[in-house]
Tab-separated table of C-alpha atoms in Angstrom:
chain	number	residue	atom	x	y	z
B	1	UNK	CA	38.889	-0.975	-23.023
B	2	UNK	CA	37.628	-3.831	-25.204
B	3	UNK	CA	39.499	-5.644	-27.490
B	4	UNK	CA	37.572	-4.782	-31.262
B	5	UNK	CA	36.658	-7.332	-33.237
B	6	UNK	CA	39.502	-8.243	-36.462
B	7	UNK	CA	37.978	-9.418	-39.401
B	8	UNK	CA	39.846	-10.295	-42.707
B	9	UNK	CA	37.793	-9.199	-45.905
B	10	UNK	CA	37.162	-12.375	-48.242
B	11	UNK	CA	38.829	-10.729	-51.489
B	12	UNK	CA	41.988	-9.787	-49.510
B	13	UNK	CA	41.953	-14.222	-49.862
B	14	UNK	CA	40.581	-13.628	-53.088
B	15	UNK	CA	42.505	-17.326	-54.543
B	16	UNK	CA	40.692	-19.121	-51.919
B	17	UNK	CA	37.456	-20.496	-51.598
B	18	UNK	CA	34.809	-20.107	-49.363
B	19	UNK	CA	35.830	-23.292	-47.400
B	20	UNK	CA	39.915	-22.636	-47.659
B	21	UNK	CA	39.037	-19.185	-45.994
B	22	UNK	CA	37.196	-20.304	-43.188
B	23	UNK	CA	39.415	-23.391	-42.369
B	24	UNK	CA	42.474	-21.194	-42.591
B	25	UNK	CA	41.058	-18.199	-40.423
B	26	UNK	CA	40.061	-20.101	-37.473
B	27	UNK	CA	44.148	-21.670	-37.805
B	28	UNK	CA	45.458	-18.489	-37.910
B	29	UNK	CA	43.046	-17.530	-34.922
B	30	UNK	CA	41.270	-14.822	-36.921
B	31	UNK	CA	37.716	-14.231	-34.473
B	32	UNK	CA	35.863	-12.395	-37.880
B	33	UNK	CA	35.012	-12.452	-41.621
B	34	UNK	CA	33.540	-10.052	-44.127
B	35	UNK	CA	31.935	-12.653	-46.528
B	36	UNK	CA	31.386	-12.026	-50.177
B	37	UNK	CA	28.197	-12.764	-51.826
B	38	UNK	CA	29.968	-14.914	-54.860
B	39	UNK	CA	32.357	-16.771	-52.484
B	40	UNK	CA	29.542	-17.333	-50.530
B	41	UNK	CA	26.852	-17.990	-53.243
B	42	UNK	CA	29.388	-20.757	-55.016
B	43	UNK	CA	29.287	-22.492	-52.255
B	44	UNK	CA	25.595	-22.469	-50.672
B	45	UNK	CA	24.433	-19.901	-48.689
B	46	UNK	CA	22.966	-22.421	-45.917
B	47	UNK	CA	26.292	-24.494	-45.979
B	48	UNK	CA	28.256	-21.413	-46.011
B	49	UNK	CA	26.160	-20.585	-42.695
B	50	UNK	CA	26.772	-23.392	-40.607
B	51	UNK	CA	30.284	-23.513	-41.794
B	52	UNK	CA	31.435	-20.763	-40.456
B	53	UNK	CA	29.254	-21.963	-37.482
B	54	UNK	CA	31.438	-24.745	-37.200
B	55	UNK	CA	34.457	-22.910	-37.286
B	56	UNK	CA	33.761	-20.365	-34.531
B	57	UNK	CA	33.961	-17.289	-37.110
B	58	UNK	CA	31.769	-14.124	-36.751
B	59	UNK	CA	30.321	-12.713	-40.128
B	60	UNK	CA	30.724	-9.162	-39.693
B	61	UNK	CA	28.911	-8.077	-42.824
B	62	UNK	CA	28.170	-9.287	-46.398
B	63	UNK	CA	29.000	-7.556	-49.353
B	64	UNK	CA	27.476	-5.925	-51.321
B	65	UNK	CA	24.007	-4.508	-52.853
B	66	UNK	CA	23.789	-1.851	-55.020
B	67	UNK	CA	23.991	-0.885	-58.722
B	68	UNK	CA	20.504	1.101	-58.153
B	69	UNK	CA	21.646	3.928	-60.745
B	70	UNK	CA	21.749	1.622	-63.382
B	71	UNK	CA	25.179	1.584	-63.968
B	72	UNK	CA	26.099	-1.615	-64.041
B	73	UNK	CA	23.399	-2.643	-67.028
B	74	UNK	CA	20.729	-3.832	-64.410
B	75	UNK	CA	16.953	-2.006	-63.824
B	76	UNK	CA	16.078	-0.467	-60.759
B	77	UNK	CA	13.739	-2.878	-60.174
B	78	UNK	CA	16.795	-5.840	-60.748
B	79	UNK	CA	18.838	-4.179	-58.661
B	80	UNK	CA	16.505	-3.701	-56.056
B	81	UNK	CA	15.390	-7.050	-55.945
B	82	UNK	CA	19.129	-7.973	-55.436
B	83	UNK	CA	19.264	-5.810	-52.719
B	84	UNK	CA	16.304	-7.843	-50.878
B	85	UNK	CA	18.229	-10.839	-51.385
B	86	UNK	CA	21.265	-9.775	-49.593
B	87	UNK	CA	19.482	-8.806	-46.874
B	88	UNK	CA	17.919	-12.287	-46.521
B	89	UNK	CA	21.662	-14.047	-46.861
B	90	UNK	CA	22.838	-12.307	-44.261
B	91	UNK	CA	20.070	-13.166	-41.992
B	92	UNK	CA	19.977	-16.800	-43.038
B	93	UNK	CA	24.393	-15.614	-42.326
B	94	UNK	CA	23.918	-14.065	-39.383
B	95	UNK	CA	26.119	-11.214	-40.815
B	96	UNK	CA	24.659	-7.861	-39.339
B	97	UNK	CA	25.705	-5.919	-42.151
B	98	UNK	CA	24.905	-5.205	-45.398
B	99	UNK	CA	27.166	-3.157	-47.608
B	100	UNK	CA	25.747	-1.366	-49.927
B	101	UNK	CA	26.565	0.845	-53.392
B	102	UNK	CA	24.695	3.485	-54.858
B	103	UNK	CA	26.105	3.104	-58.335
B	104	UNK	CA	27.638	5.739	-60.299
B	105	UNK	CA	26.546	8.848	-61.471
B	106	UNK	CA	26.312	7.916	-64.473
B	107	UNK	CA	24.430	10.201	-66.981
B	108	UNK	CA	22.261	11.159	-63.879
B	109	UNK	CA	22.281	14.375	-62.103
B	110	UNK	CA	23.913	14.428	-59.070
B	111	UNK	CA	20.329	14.965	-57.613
B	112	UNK	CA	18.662	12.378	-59.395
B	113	UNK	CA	21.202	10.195	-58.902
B	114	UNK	CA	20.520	10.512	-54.893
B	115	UNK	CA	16.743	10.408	-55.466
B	116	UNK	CA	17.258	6.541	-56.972
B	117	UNK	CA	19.285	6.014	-54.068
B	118	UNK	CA	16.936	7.033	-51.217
B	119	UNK	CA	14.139	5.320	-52.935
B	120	UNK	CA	16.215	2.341	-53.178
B	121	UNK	CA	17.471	2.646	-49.622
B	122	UNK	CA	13.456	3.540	-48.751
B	123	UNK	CA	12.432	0.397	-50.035
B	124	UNK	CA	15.039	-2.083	-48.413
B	125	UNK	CA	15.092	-0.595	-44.678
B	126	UNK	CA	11.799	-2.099	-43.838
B	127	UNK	CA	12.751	-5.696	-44.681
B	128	UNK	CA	16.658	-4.668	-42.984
B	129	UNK	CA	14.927	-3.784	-40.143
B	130	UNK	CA	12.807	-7.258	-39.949
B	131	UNK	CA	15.555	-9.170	-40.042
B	132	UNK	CA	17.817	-6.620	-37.487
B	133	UNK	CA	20.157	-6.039	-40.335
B	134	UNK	CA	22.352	-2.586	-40.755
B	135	UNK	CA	22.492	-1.333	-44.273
B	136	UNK	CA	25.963	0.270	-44.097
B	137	UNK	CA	26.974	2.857	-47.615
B	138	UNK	CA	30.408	2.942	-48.642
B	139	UNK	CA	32.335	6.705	-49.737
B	140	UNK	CA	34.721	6.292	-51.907
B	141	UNK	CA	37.890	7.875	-53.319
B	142	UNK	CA	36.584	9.635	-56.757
B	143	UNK	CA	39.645	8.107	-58.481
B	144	UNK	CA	39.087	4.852	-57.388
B	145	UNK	CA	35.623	4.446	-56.529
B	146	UNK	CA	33.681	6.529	-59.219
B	147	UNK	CA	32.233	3.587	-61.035
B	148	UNK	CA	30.543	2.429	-57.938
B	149	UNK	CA	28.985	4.864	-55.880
B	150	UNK	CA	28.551	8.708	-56.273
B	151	UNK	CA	29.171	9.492	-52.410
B	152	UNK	CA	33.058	10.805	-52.394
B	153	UNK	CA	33.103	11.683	-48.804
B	154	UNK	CA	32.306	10.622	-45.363
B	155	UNK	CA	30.366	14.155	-45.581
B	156	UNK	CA	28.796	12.808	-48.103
B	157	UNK	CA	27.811	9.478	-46.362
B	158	UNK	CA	26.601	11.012	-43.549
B	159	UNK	CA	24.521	13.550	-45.090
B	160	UNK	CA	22.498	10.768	-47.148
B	161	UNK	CA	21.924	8.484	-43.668
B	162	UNK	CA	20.809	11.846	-42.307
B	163	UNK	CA	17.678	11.875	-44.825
B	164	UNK	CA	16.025	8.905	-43.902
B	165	UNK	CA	16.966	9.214	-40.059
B	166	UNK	CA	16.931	4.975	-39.752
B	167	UNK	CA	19.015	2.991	-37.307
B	168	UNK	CA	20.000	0.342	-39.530
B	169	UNK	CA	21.333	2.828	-42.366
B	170	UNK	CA	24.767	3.867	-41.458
B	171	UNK	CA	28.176	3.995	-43.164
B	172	UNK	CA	31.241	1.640	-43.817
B	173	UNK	CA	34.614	3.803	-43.346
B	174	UNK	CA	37.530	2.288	-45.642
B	175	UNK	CA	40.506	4.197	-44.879
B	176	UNK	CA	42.273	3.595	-47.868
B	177	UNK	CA	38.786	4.828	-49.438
B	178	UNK	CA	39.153	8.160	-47.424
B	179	UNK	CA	43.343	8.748	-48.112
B	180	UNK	CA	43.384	12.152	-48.652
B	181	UNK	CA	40.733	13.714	-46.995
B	182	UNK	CA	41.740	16.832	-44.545
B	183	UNK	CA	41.997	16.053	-40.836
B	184	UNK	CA	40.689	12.528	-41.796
B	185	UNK	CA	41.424	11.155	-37.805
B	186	UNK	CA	39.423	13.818	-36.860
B	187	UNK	CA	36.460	13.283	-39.417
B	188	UNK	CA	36.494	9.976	-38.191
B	189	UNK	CA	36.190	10.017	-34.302
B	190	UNK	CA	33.496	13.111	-35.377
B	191	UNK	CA	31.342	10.106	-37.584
B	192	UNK	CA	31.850	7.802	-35.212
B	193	UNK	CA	28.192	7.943	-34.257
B	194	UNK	CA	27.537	6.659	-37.635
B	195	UNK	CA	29.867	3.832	-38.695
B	196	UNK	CA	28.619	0.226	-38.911
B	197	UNK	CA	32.315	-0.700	-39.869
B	198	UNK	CA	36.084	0.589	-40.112
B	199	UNK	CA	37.761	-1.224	-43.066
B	200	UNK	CA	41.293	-1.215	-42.878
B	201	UNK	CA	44.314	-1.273	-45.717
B	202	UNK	CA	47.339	0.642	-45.882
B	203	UNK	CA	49.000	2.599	-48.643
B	204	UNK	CA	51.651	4.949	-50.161
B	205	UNK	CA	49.468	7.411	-51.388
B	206	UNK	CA	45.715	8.194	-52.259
B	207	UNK	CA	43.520	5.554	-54.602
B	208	UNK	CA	43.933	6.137	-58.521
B	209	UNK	CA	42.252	3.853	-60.928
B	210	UNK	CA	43.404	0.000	-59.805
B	211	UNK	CA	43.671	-0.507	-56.179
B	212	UNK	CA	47.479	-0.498	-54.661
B	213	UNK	CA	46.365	-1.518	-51.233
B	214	UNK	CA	49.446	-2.213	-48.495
B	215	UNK	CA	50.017	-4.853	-45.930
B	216	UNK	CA	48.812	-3.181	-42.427
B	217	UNK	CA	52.179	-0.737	-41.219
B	218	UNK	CA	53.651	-0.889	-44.562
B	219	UNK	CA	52.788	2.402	-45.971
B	220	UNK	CA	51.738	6.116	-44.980
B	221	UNK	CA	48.262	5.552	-43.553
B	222	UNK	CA	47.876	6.468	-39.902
B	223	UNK	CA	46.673	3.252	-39.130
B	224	UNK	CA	47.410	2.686	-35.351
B	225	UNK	CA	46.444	6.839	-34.387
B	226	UNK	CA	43.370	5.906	-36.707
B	227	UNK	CA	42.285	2.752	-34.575
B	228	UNK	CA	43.414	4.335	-31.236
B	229	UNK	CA	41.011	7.475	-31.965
B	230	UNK	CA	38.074	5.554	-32.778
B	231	UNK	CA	38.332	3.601	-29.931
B	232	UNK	CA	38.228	6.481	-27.974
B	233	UNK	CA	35.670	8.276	-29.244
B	234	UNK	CA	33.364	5.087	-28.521
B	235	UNK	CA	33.631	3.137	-32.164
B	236	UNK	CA	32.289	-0.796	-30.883
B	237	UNK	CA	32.557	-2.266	-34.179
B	238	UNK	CA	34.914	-4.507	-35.869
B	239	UNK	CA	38.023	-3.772	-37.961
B	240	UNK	CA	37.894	-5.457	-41.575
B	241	UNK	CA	40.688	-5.871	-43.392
B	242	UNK	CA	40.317	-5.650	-47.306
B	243	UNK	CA	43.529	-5.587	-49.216
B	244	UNK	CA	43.806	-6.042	-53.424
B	245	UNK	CA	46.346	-4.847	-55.659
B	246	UNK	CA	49.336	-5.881	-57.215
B	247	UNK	CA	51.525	-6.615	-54.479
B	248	UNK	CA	48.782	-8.584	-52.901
B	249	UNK	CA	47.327	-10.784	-55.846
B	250	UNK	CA	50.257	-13.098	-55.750
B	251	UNK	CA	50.988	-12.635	-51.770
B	252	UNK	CA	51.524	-16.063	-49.369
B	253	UNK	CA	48.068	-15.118	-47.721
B	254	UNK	CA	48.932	-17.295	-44.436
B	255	UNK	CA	51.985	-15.086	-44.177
B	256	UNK	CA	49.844	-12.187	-44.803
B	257	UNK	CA	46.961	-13.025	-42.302
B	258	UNK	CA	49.488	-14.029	-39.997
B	259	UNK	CA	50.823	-10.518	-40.222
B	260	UNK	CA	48.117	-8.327	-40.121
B	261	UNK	CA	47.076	-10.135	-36.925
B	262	UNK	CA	49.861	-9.449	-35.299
B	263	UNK	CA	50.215	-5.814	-36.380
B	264	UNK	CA	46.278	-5.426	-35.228
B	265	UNK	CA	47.227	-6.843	-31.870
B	266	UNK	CA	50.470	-5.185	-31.361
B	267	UNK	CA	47.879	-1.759	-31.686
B	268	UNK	CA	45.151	-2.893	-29.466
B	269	UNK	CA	47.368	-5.025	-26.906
B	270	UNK	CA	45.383	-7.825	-27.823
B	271	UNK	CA	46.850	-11.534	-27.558
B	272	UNK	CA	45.423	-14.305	-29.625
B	273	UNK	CA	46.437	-17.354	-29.772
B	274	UNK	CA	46.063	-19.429	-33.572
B	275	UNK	CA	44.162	-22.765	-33.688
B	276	UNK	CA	47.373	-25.378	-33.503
B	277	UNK	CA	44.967	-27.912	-35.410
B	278	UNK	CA	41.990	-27.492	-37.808
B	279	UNK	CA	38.656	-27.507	-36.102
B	280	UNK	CA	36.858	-29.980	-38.357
């Protein structure tokens, strides 16, 4: 079986810059990164590029787009044009993923609230498929994740990629995201056919309000029957590993990297061996 792909999120090194993370992931022998548009932004899309370039590390997807309900205070139309942006970063990136966020409810409808985001999603997959680039929508917990996307589920996810029947619209699965849903391992290896990318976090219990996510193996998540079953029910992608919260914000991140890679490897039987000096 092939070894998947580890990434490390860019706010789970949310203290570090753009440069710090990329010099510090290729030491700690991390292959992948999930790159944030205002890490990435700050420090020049185009530098940002060849940077990671120089460091051997694979962009596994950019994030994020979104805010099409109006939410957030922008138009339609602003929001949109955001959208088209982030597709062209990650091409210029060479990311193949886009994530991207409905926006809330809001005062909407539920149904109106999905009409915005078709039309928005309508509108971007043309210039996502130019470029080869996966527009991936994120479910979240409705405790947590209210405020930035009206899709609760990964029944929910997969019924809105269903609409517009595209290749390069499919779903991001964050399992901390998902705590709580019934036979969740089970849901998962069903949507495999859909997922662009498996995010990765543990926890004690499902999101409410703040995130509270865990070091991998540290909390009640099935984490290693989670990776196992995708694997076997054909997932390719890679495993990104966003963690926030309180017992993360003032974390020793090299310890934590360190960590997860070893817990990620100890679950794949993967060996990788860290960068003993900088590669620049």
């Amino acid at each position: 079986m092939r070894v998947p792909l580890l990434a490390i999120n860019q706010l789970t090194t949310f203290r570090w810059s753009f440069e710090m993370d990329a010099r510090r992931l290729a030491e700690a022998g991390i292959p992948g990164v999930h790159v944030w548009r205002q890490k990435l932004v700050d420090y020049g899309v185009e530098k940002g590029a060849h940077l990671l370039e120089e460091y051997g590390l694979k962009p596994v997807a950019l994030s994020w787009a979104g805010g099409f309900t109006g939410s957030d205070g922008r138009t339609f139309a602003d929001a949109l044009s955001d959208g088209k942006l982030a597709i062209e970063q990650a091409a210029e990136l060479q990311a193949p993923i886009v994530v991207v966020h409905s926006g809330s409810r809001g005062g909407h409808t539920v149904n109106h609230a999905r009409r915005l985001f078709l039309s928005a999603l309508g509108e971007l997959l043309p210039l996502a498929e130019e470029h080869d680039i996966q527009l991936a929508v994120e479910p979240m917990h409705p405790a947590a994740g209210a405020e930035w996307t009206f899709l609760q589920s990964l029944a929910d996810a997969i019924e809105l990629t269903k609409k517009l029947e595209s290749d390069h619209l499919k779903i991001v699965a964050d399992v901390y995201q998902l705590f709580g849903e019934k036979n969740l391992i089970e849901q998962l290896k069903q949507a495999t056919p859909y997922l662009a990318l498996v995010q990765l976090a543990d926890a004690d219990e499902a999101p409410m309000g703040e995130p509270d996510r865990r070091p991998l193996g540290s909390g009640k998540l099935p984490l290693r029957e989670i990776v196992t079953a995708l694997q076997s029910a054909g997932y390719e992608g890679a495993f990104d590993v966003e963690l926030m919260g309180l017992e993360i914000e003032n974390t020793d991140y090299d310890q934590l990297i360190s960590q997860t890679r070893g817990y990620f490897n100890d679950i794949v039987g993967a060996t990788t061996t860290p960068q003993s000096q900088p590669l620049k």
